[in-house]
């Protein structure tokens, strides 16, 4: 799988873990990174990385197939599409007894529907021998209280990736999932108490929160050419979560 004139796309690639992944890929691939809301942060990322390679940043709501189509078109225009990464997600903390249909729909659209649409576009567009990686969450395995929609959606993402791995294997396209634990990002810090963050940090063997770079390193490892025998996997990046 030659990287010459190859492109990559990182859906949700401008903040937190996504930005760290984009930073790993830009020196290796001509890269499109998408953002949903924070244009200023996306522009700052582009300015920081432009000297390292080709990077374009685009606004994209990953729940909308037309917007995803535009983003994938942009990546293909840069070169043969070899890598597609889905790094989209968000959570709230509904009590089961109070769960609303709106909360269900919103969480499934953001965390699962977007992943299914990215898998579809990747299946149509990623070249033979390419790499597809989706970001899940330790919530899919731990099933924490008050994260019923988020945990269910991420568990569904993991199963969808396994199905996709089987369908795309005939073209030597690998599909894998990286499952981060609690990672020190702006999203985590917003709305999470210091006490809860301390508990998260104490729950893994490393006794700290993960850093975005910890997760990005795993993604980078999965997309290199000689990882073609690893597919349909879920790789923990949790620091040894208990």
PDB file of C-alpha atoms in Angstrom:
ATOM      1  CA  UNK A   1       0.000   0.000   0.000  1.00  0.00           C
ATOM      2  CA  UNK A   2       2.022   2.945  -1.252  1.00  0.00           C
ATOM      3  CA  UNK A   3       1.474   6.274   0.470  1.00  0.00           C
ATOM      4  CA  UNK A   4       2.635   8.330  -2.527  1.00  0.00           C
ATOM      5  CA  UNK A   5      -0.176  10.698  -3.590  1.00  0.00           C
ATOM      6  CA  UNK A   6      -2.531   8.967  -1.147  1.00  0.00           C
ATOM      7  CA  UNK A   7      -5.166  10.748   0.893  1.00  0.00           C
ATOM      8  CA  UNK A   8      -6.845  10.318   4.251  1.00  0.00           C
ATOM      9  CA  UNK A   9      -9.999  11.658   5.848  1.00  0.00           C
ATOM     10  CA  UNK A  10     -10.634  12.134   9.557  1.00  0.00           C
ATOM     11  CA  UNK A  11     -14.271  12.768  10.325  1.00  0.00           C
ATOM     12  CA  UNK A  12     -14.226  14.783  13.539  1.00  0.00           C
ATOM     13  CA  UNK A  13     -10.533  15.427  13.047  1.00  0.00           C
ATOM     14  CA  UNK A  14     -10.141  18.955  14.417  1.00  0.00           C
ATOM     15  CA  UNK A  15     -10.498  18.665  18.175  1.00  0.00           C
ATOM     16  CA  UNK A  16      -9.301  16.474  21.023  1.00  0.00           C
ATOM     17  CA  UNK A  17      -8.476  12.942  19.933  1.00  0.00           C
ATOM     18  CA  UNK A  18      -9.388  13.738  16.333  1.00  0.00           C
ATOM     19  CA  UNK A  19      -6.847  16.549  16.100  1.00  0.00           C
ATOM     20  CA  UNK A  20      -4.131  14.283  17.496  1.00  0.00           C
ATOM     21  CA  UNK A  21      -4.984  11.688  14.838  1.00  0.00           C
ATOM     22  CA  UNK A  22      -4.915  14.297  12.093  1.00  0.00           C
ATOM     23  CA  UNK A  23      -1.506  15.460  13.291  1.00  0.00           C
ATOM     24  CA  UNK A  24      -0.179  11.898  12.948  1.00  0.00           C
ATOM     25  CA  UNK A  25      -1.579  11.470   9.439  1.00  0.00           C
ATOM     26  CA  UNK A  26      -0.715  14.781   7.761  1.00  0.00           C
ATOM     27  CA  UNK A  27       3.000  14.035   7.247  1.00  0.00           C
ATOM     28  CA  UNK A  28       2.066  10.692   5.687  1.00  0.00           C
ATOM     29  CA  UNK A  29      -1.126  11.437   3.716  1.00  0.00           C
ATOM     30  CA  UNK A  30      -2.852  14.360   2.045  1.00  0.00           C
ATOM     31  CA  UNK A  31      -5.517  14.829   4.672  1.00  0.00           C
ATOM     32  CA  UNK A  32      -9.027  16.209   5.028  1.00  0.00           C
ATOM     33  CA  UNK A  33     -10.148  16.820   8.613  1.00  0.00           C
ATOM     34  CA  UNK A  34     -13.731  17.768   9.365  1.00  0.00           C
ATOM     35  CA  UNK A  35     -15.311  19.744  12.172  1.00  0.00           C
ATOM     36  CA  UNK A  36     -18.924  20.285  13.158  1.00  0.00           C
ATOM     37  CA  UNK A  37     -18.975  23.539  15.106  1.00  0.00           C
ATOM     38  CA  UNK A  38     -15.667  25.090  16.163  1.00  0.00           C
ATOM     39  CA  UNK A  39     -14.285  26.709  13.018  1.00  0.00           C
ATOM     40  CA  UNK A  40     -11.701  28.730  14.938  1.00  0.00           C
ATOM     41  CA  UNK A  41     -10.179  25.574  16.397  1.00  0.00           C
ATOM     42  CA  UNK A  42     -10.171  23.919  12.959  1.00  0.00           C
ATOM     43  CA  UNK A  43      -8.393  26.904  11.393  1.00  0.00           C
ATOM     44  CA  UNK A  44      -5.806  26.857  14.176  1.00  0.00           C
ATOM     45  CA  UNK A  45      -5.141  23.179  13.515  1.00  0.00           C
ATOM     46  CA  UNK A  46      -4.714  23.813   9.804  1.00  0.00           C
ATOM     47  CA  UNK A  47      -2.318  26.683  10.462  1.00  0.00           C
ATOM     48  CA  UNK A  48      -0.264  24.537  12.812  1.00  0.00           C
ATOM     49  CA  UNK A  49       0.000  21.553  10.450  1.00  0.00           C
ATOM     50  CA  UNK A  50       0.186  23.148   6.997  1.00  0.00           C
ATOM     51  CA  UNK A  51       3.988  23.155   7.044  1.00  0.00           C
ATOM     52  CA  UNK A  52       4.005  19.389   7.642  1.00  0.00           C
ATOM     53  CA  UNK A  53       1.959  18.374   4.620  1.00  0.00           C
ATOM     54  CA  UNK A  54      -1.330  18.886   2.813  1.00  0.00           C
ATOM     55  CA  UNK A  55      -4.325  19.510   5.070  1.00  0.00           C
ATOM     56  CA  UNK A  56      -7.814  20.782   4.344  1.00  0.00           C
ATOM     57  CA  UNK A  57     -10.434  21.408   7.008  1.00  0.00           C
ATOM     58  CA  UNK A  58     -14.133  21.290   6.192  1.00  0.00           C
ATOM     59  CA  UNK A  59     -17.308  21.795   8.149  1.00  0.00           C
ATOM     60  CA  UNK A  60     -19.312  18.557   8.164  1.00  0.00           C
ATOM     61  CA  UNK A  61     -22.229  17.273  10.190  1.00  0.00           C
ATOM     62  CA  UNK A  62     -21.422  13.555  10.212  1.00  0.00           C
ATOM     63  CA  UNK A  63     -25.103  12.720  10.660  1.00  0.00           C
ATOM     64  CA  UNK A  64     -25.900  14.144   7.215  1.00  0.00           C
ATOM     65  CA  UNK A  65     -25.045  11.952   4.236  1.00  0.00           C
ATOM     66  CA  UNK A  66     -24.846  14.869   1.821  1.00  0.00           C
ATOM     67  CA  UNK A  67     -22.242  16.641   3.959  1.00  0.00           C
ATOM     68  CA  UNK A  68     -20.243  13.449   4.382  1.00  0.00           C
ATOM     69  CA  UNK A  69     -20.339  13.009   0.630  1.00  0.00           C
ATOM     70  CA  UNK A  70     -18.791  16.442   0.115  1.00  0.00           C
ATOM     71  CA  UNK A  71     -16.043  15.677   2.635  1.00  0.00           C
ATOM     72  CA  UNK A  72     -15.197  12.342   1.011  1.00  0.00           C
ATOM     73  CA  UNK A  73     -15.226  14.017  -2.416  1.00  0.00           C
ATOM     74  CA  UNK A  74     -12.637  16.492  -1.124  1.00  0.00           C
ATOM     75  CA  UNK A  75     -10.406  13.697   0.152  1.00  0.00           C
ATOM     76  CA  UNK A  76     -10.615  11.816  -3.138  1.00  0.00           C
ATOM     77  CA  UNK A  77      -9.740  14.981  -5.027  1.00  0.00           C
ATOM     78  CA  UNK A  78      -6.422  15.076  -3.160  1.00  0.00           C
ATOM     79  CA  UNK A  79      -5.421  11.544  -4.185  1.00  0.00           C
ATOM     80  CA  UNK A  80      -6.354   7.894  -3.911  1.00  0.00           C
ATOM     81  CA  UNK A  81      -8.246   7.493  -0.638  1.00  0.00           C
ATOM     82  CA  UNK A  82      -6.333   5.063   1.580  1.00  0.00           C
ATOM     83  CA  UNK A  83      -7.428   5.928   5.119  1.00  0.00           C
ATOM     84  CA  UNK A  84     -10.801   6.832   6.614  1.00  0.00           C
ATOM     85  CA  UNK A  85     -11.178   7.538  10.329  1.00  0.00           C
ATOM     86  CA  UNK A  86     -14.424   8.141  12.216  1.00  0.00           C
ATOM     87  CA  UNK A  87     -13.815  10.153  15.386  1.00  0.00           C
ATOM     88  CA  UNK A  88     -17.256  11.437  16.277  1.00  0.00           C
ATOM     89  CA  UNK A  89     -19.121  11.091  19.529  1.00  0.00           C
ATOM     90  CA  UNK A  90     -20.816  12.697  22.454  1.00  0.00           C
ATOM     91  CA  UNK A  91     -22.705  11.720  25.543  1.00  0.00           C
ATOM     92  CA  UNK A  92     -25.065  12.883  28.229  1.00  0.00           C
ATOM     93  CA  UNK A  93     -26.169  11.297  31.479  1.00  0.00           C
ATOM     94  CA  UNK A  94     -29.877  10.422  31.317  1.00  0.00           C
ATOM     95  CA  UNK A  95     -31.472   8.370  34.033  1.00  0.00           C
ATOM     96  CA  UNK A  96     -33.167   5.356  32.494  1.00  0.00           C
ATOM     97  CA  UNK A  97     -36.476   6.210  34.125  1.00  0.00           C
ATOM     98  CA  UNK A  98     -36.387   9.674  32.538  1.00  0.00           C
ATOM     99  CA  UNK A  99     -35.084   8.680  29.093  1.00  0.00           C
ATOM    100  CA  UNK A 100     -36.843  10.449  26.227  1.00  0.00           C
ATOM    101  CA  UNK A 101     -37.235   9.538  22.587  1.00  0.00           C
ATOM    102  CA  UNK A 102     -35.392  12.733  21.672  1.00  0.00           C
ATOM    103  CA  UNK A 103     -32.380  11.692  23.753  1.00  0.00           C
ATOM    104  CA  UNK A 104     -32.376   8.261  22.114  1.00  0.00           C
ATOM    105  CA  UNK A 105     -32.605   9.701  18.613  1.00  0.00           C
ATOM    106  CA  UNK A 106     -29.911  12.327  19.211  1.00  0.00           C
ATOM    107  CA  UNK A 107     -27.401   9.905  20.712  1.00  0.00           C
ATOM    108  CA  UNK A 108     -27.929   7.186  18.115  1.00  0.00           C
ATOM    109  CA  UNK A 109     -27.643   9.702  15.280  1.00  0.00           C
ATOM    110  CA  UNK A 110     -24.394  11.185  16.558  1.00  0.00           C
ATOM    111  CA  UNK A 111     -22.674   8.019  17.751  1.00  0.00           C
ATOM    112  CA  UNK A 112     -24.039   5.239  15.540  1.00  0.00           C
ATOM    113  CA  UNK A 113     -25.737   6.643  12.451  1.00  0.00           C
ATOM    114  CA  UNK A 114     -22.662   8.734  11.665  1.00  0.00           C
ATOM    115  CA  UNK A 115     -20.452   5.651  11.951  1.00  0.00           C
ATOM    116  CA  UNK A 116     -22.689   3.638   9.635  1.00  0.00           C
ATOM    117  CA  UNK A 117     -22.631   6.422   7.058  1.00  0.00           C
ATOM    118  CA  UNK A 118     -18.840   6.695   7.262  1.00  0.00           C
ATOM    119  CA  UNK A 119     -18.532   2.930   6.853  1.00  0.00           C
ATOM    120  CA  UNK A 120     -20.751   3.093   3.781  1.00  0.00           C
ATOM    121  CA  UNK A 121     -18.752   5.907   2.212  1.00  0.00           C
ATOM    122  CA  UNK A 122     -15.489   4.142   3.040  1.00  0.00           C
ATOM    123  CA  UNK A 123     -16.764   0.934   1.457  1.00  0.00           C
ATOM    124  CA  UNK A 124     -17.555   2.834  -1.726  1.00  0.00           C
ATOM    125  CA  UNK A 125     -14.444   5.006  -1.900  1.00  0.00           C
ATOM    126  CA  UNK A 126     -11.429   3.622  -0.033  1.00  0.00           C
ATOM    127  CA  UNK A 127      -8.986   1.998  -2.436  1.00  0.00           C
ATOM    128  CA  UNK A 128      -8.016  -1.663  -2.312  1.00  0.00           C
ATOM    129  CA  UNK A 129      -5.636  -2.268   0.564  1.00  0.00           C
ATOM    130  CA  UNK A 130      -6.953   0.743   2.475  1.00  0.00           C
ATOM    131  CA  UNK A 131      -7.564   1.247   6.167  1.00  0.00           C
ATOM    132  CA  UNK A 132     -10.719   2.199   8.057  1.00  0.00           C
ATOM    133  CA  UNK A 133     -10.658   2.976  11.780  1.00  0.00           C
ATOM    134  CA  UNK A 134     -13.553   3.920  14.043  1.00  0.00           C
ATOM    135  CA  UNK A 135     -13.348   5.331  17.557  1.00  0.00           C
ATOM    136  CA  UNK A 136     -15.528   3.641  20.150  1.00  0.00           C
ATOM    137  CA  UNK A 137     -15.456   4.081  23.929  1.00  0.00           C
ATOM    138  CA  UNK A 138     -14.757   2.016  27.008  1.00  0.00           C
ATOM    139  CA  UNK A 139     -18.421   2.665  27.804  1.00  0.00           C
ATOM    140  CA  UNK A 140     -19.293  -0.005  25.230  1.00  0.00           C
ATOM    141  CA  UNK A 141     -17.641  -2.617  27.457  1.00  0.00           C
ATOM    142  CA  UNK A 142     -18.019  -1.169  30.959  1.00  0.00           C
ATOM    143  CA  UNK A 143     -21.652  -0.072  30.479  1.00  0.00           C
ATOM    144  CA  UNK A 144     -21.560   2.718  33.070  1.00  0.00           C
ATOM    145  CA  UNK A 145     -24.718   3.834  34.810  1.00  0.00           C
ATOM    146  CA  UNK A 146     -26.481   6.782  33.179  1.00  0.00           C
ATOM    147  CA  UNK A 147     -24.805   6.293  29.803  1.00  0.00           C
ATOM    148  CA  UNK A 148     -27.365   3.932  28.325  1.00  0.00           C
ATOM    149  CA  UNK A 149     -27.696   5.581  24.917  1.00  0.00           C
ATOM    150  CA  UNK A 150     -23.993   6.297  24.500  1.00  0.00           C
ATOM    151  CA  UNK A 151     -22.886   2.817  25.571  1.00  0.00           C
ATOM    152  CA  UNK A 152     -25.499   1.165  23.357  1.00  0.00           C
ATOM    153  CA  UNK A 153     -24.543   3.276  20.342  1.00  0.00           C
ATOM    154  CA  UNK A 154     -20.816   2.615  20.719  1.00  0.00           C
ATOM    155  CA  UNK A 155     -21.445  -1.114  21.168  1.00  0.00           C
ATOM    156  CA  UNK A 156     -23.419  -1.006  17.933  1.00  0.00           C
ATOM    157  CA  UNK A 157     -20.531   0.780  16.230  1.00  0.00           C
ATOM    158  CA  UNK A 158     -18.187  -2.037  17.249  1.00  0.00           C
ATOM    159  CA  UNK A 159     -20.466  -4.704  15.791  1.00  0.00           C
ATOM    160  CA  UNK A 160     -20.934  -2.679  12.595  1.00  0.00           C
ATOM    161  CA  UNK A 161     -17.174  -2.490  12.170  1.00  0.00           C
ATOM    162  CA  UNK A 162     -16.885  -6.265  12.458  1.00  0.00           C
ATOM    163  CA  UNK A 163     -19.518  -6.690   9.753  1.00  0.00           C
ATOM    164  CA  UNK A 164     -17.757  -4.165   7.526  1.00  0.00           C
ATOM    165  CA  UNK A 165     -14.431  -5.936   8.033  1.00  0.00           C
ATOM    166  CA  UNK A 166     -15.924  -9.116   6.605  1.00  0.00           C
ATOM    167  CA  UNK A 167     -17.492  -7.365   3.642  1.00  0.00           C
ATOM    168  CA  UNK A 168     -14.372  -5.384   2.706  1.00  0.00           C
ATOM    169  CA  UNK A 169     -11.823  -8.153   3.256  1.00  0.00           C
ATOM    170  CA  UNK A 170     -12.094  -9.252  -0.368  1.00  0.00           C
ATOM    171  CA  UNK A 171     -10.427  -5.946  -1.324  1.00  0.00           C
ATOM    172  CA  UNK A 172      -7.837  -6.196   1.460  1.00  0.00           C
ATOM    173  CA  UNK A 173      -9.399  -3.196   3.208  1.00  0.00           C
ATOM    174  CA  UNK A 174      -9.108  -3.502   6.971  1.00  0.00           C
ATOM    175  CA  UNK A 175     -11.689  -2.168   9.412  1.00  0.00           C
ATOM    176  CA  UNK A 176     -10.786  -1.815  13.071  1.00  0.00           C
ATOM    177  CA  UNK A 177     -12.024  -0.069  16.179  1.00  0.00           C
ATOM    178  CA  UNK A 178     -10.005   1.755  18.814  1.00  0.00           C
ATOM    179  CA  UNK A 179     -11.709   1.859  22.210  1.00  0.00           C
ATOM    180  CA  UNK A 180     -10.367   4.747  24.336  1.00  0.00           C
ATOM    181  CA  UNK A 181     -10.896   5.088  28.051  1.00  0.00           C
ATOM    182  CA  UNK A 182     -11.335   8.448  29.753  1.00  0.00           C
ATOM    183  CA  UNK A 183      -9.192  10.873  27.756  1.00  0.00           C
ATOM    184  CA  UNK A 184      -8.217  14.368  28.820  1.00  0.00           C
ATOM    185  CA  UNK A 185     -10.017  16.525  26.285  1.00  0.00           C
ATOM    186  CA  UNK A 186     -12.062  19.693  26.401  1.00  0.00           C
ATOM    187  CA  UNK A 187     -15.184  17.608  25.889  1.00  0.00           C
ATOM    188  CA  UNK A 188     -14.442  15.471  28.945  1.00  0.00           C
ATOM    189  CA  UNK A 189     -13.585  18.456  31.121  1.00  0.00           C
ATOM    190  CA  UNK A 190     -16.787  20.259  30.164  1.00  0.00           C
ATOM    191  CA  UNK A 191     -19.581  19.173  32.478  1.00  0.00           C
ATOM    192  CA  UNK A 192     -17.526  16.561  34.358  1.00  0.00           C
ATOM    193  CA  UNK A 193     -16.792  17.229  38.011  1.00  0.00           C
ATOM    194  CA  UNK A 194     -13.262  17.165  39.380  1.00  0.00           C
ATOM    195  CA  UNK A 195     -14.282  14.293  41.648  1.00  0.00           C
ATOM    196  CA  UNK A 196     -15.500  12.253  38.668  1.00  0.00           C
ATOM    197  CA  UNK A 197     -12.313  12.971  36.726  1.00  0.00           C
ATOM    198  CA  UNK A 198     -10.200  11.844  39.662  1.00  0.00           C
ATOM    199  CA  UNK A 199     -12.205   8.618  39.850  1.00  0.00           C
ATOM    200  CA  UNK A 200     -11.718   8.014  36.136  1.00  0.00           C
ATOM    201  CA  UNK A 201      -7.979   8.540  36.438  1.00  0.00           C
ATOM    202  CA  UNK A 202      -7.786   6.105  39.359  1.00  0.00           C
ATOM    203  CA  UNK A 203      -9.745   3.382  37.556  1.00  0.00           C
ATOM    204  CA  UNK A 204      -6.959   2.255  35.210  1.00  0.00           C
ATOM    205  CA  UNK A 205      -3.593   0.655  35.800  1.00  0.00           C
ATOM    206  CA  UNK A 206      -1.676   3.769  34.736  1.00  0.00           C
ATOM    207  CA  UNK A 207      -3.560   5.889  37.292  1.00  0.00           C
ATOM    208  CA  UNK A 208      -4.056   8.819  34.954  1.00  0.00           C
ATOM    209  CA  UNK A 209      -6.351  10.059  32.251  1.00  0.00           C
ATOM    210  CA  UNK A 210      -5.379   9.166  28.734  1.00  0.00           C
ATOM    211  CA  UNK A 211      -3.998  11.866  26.466  1.00  0.00           C
ATOM    212  CA  UNK A 212      -5.234  12.335  22.884  1.00  0.00           C
ATOM    213  CA  UNK A 213      -1.776  11.331  21.655  1.00  0.00           C
ATOM    214  CA  UNK A 214      -2.088   7.978  23.451  1.00  0.00           C
ATOM    215  CA  UNK A 215      -5.085   7.123  21.286  1.00  0.00           C
ATOM    216  CA  UNK A 216      -3.720   8.675  18.109  1.00  0.00           C
ATOM    217  CA  UNK A 217      -0.659   6.436  18.305  1.00  0.00           C
ATOM    218  CA  UNK A 218      -2.866   3.349  18.198  1.00  0.00           C
ATOM    219  CA  UNK A 219      -4.769   4.674  15.185  1.00  0.00           C
ATOM    220  CA  UNK A 220      -1.524   5.487  13.410  1.00  0.00           C
ATOM    221  CA  UNK A 221      -0.257   1.961  14.011  1.00  0.00           C
ATOM    222  CA  UNK A 222      -3.407   0.454  12.497  1.00  0.00           C
ATOM    223  CA  UNK A 223      -3.186   2.365   9.214  1.00  0.00           C
ATOM    224  CA  UNK A 224       0.371   1.485   8.192  1.00  0.00           C
ATOM    225  CA  UNK A 225       0.897  -0.806   5.240  1.00  0.00           C
ATOM    226  CA  UNK A 226       2.071  -3.883   7.131  1.00  0.00           C
ATOM    227  CA  UNK A 227      -1.028  -4.055   9.372  1.00  0.00           C
ATOM    228  CA  UNK A 228      -3.079  -5.722   6.666  1.00  0.00           C
ATOM    229  CA  UNK A 229      -3.642  -8.913   8.663  1.00  0.00           C
ATOM    230  CA  UNK A 230      -5.415  -7.104  11.523  1.00  0.00           C
ATOM    231  CA  UNK A 231      -9.094  -6.515  10.800  1.00  0.00           C
ATOM    232  CA  UNK A 232     -12.389  -6.728  12.639  1.00  0.00           C
ATOM    233  CA  UNK A 233     -10.562  -5.975  15.879  1.00  0.00           C
ATOM    234  CA  UNK A 234     -11.387  -3.801  18.870  1.00  0.00           C
ATOM    235  CA  UNK A 235      -8.183  -2.419  20.344  1.00  0.00           C
ATOM    236  CA  UNK A 236      -8.335  -1.150  23.925  1.00  0.00           C
ATOM    237  CA  UNK A 237      -6.568   2.160  24.556  1.00  0.00           C
ATOM    238  CA  UNK A 238      -7.582   2.507  28.180  1.00  0.00           C
ATOM    239  CA  UNK A 239      -4.364   2.406  30.175  1.00  0.00           C
ATOM    240  CA  UNK A 240      -5.379  -0.949  31.616  1.00  0.00           C
ATOM    241  CA  UNK A 241      -8.911  -0.126  32.716  1.00  0.00           C
ATOM    242  CA  UNK A 242      -9.969  -2.220  35.709  1.00  0.00           C
TER     243      UNK A 242
END
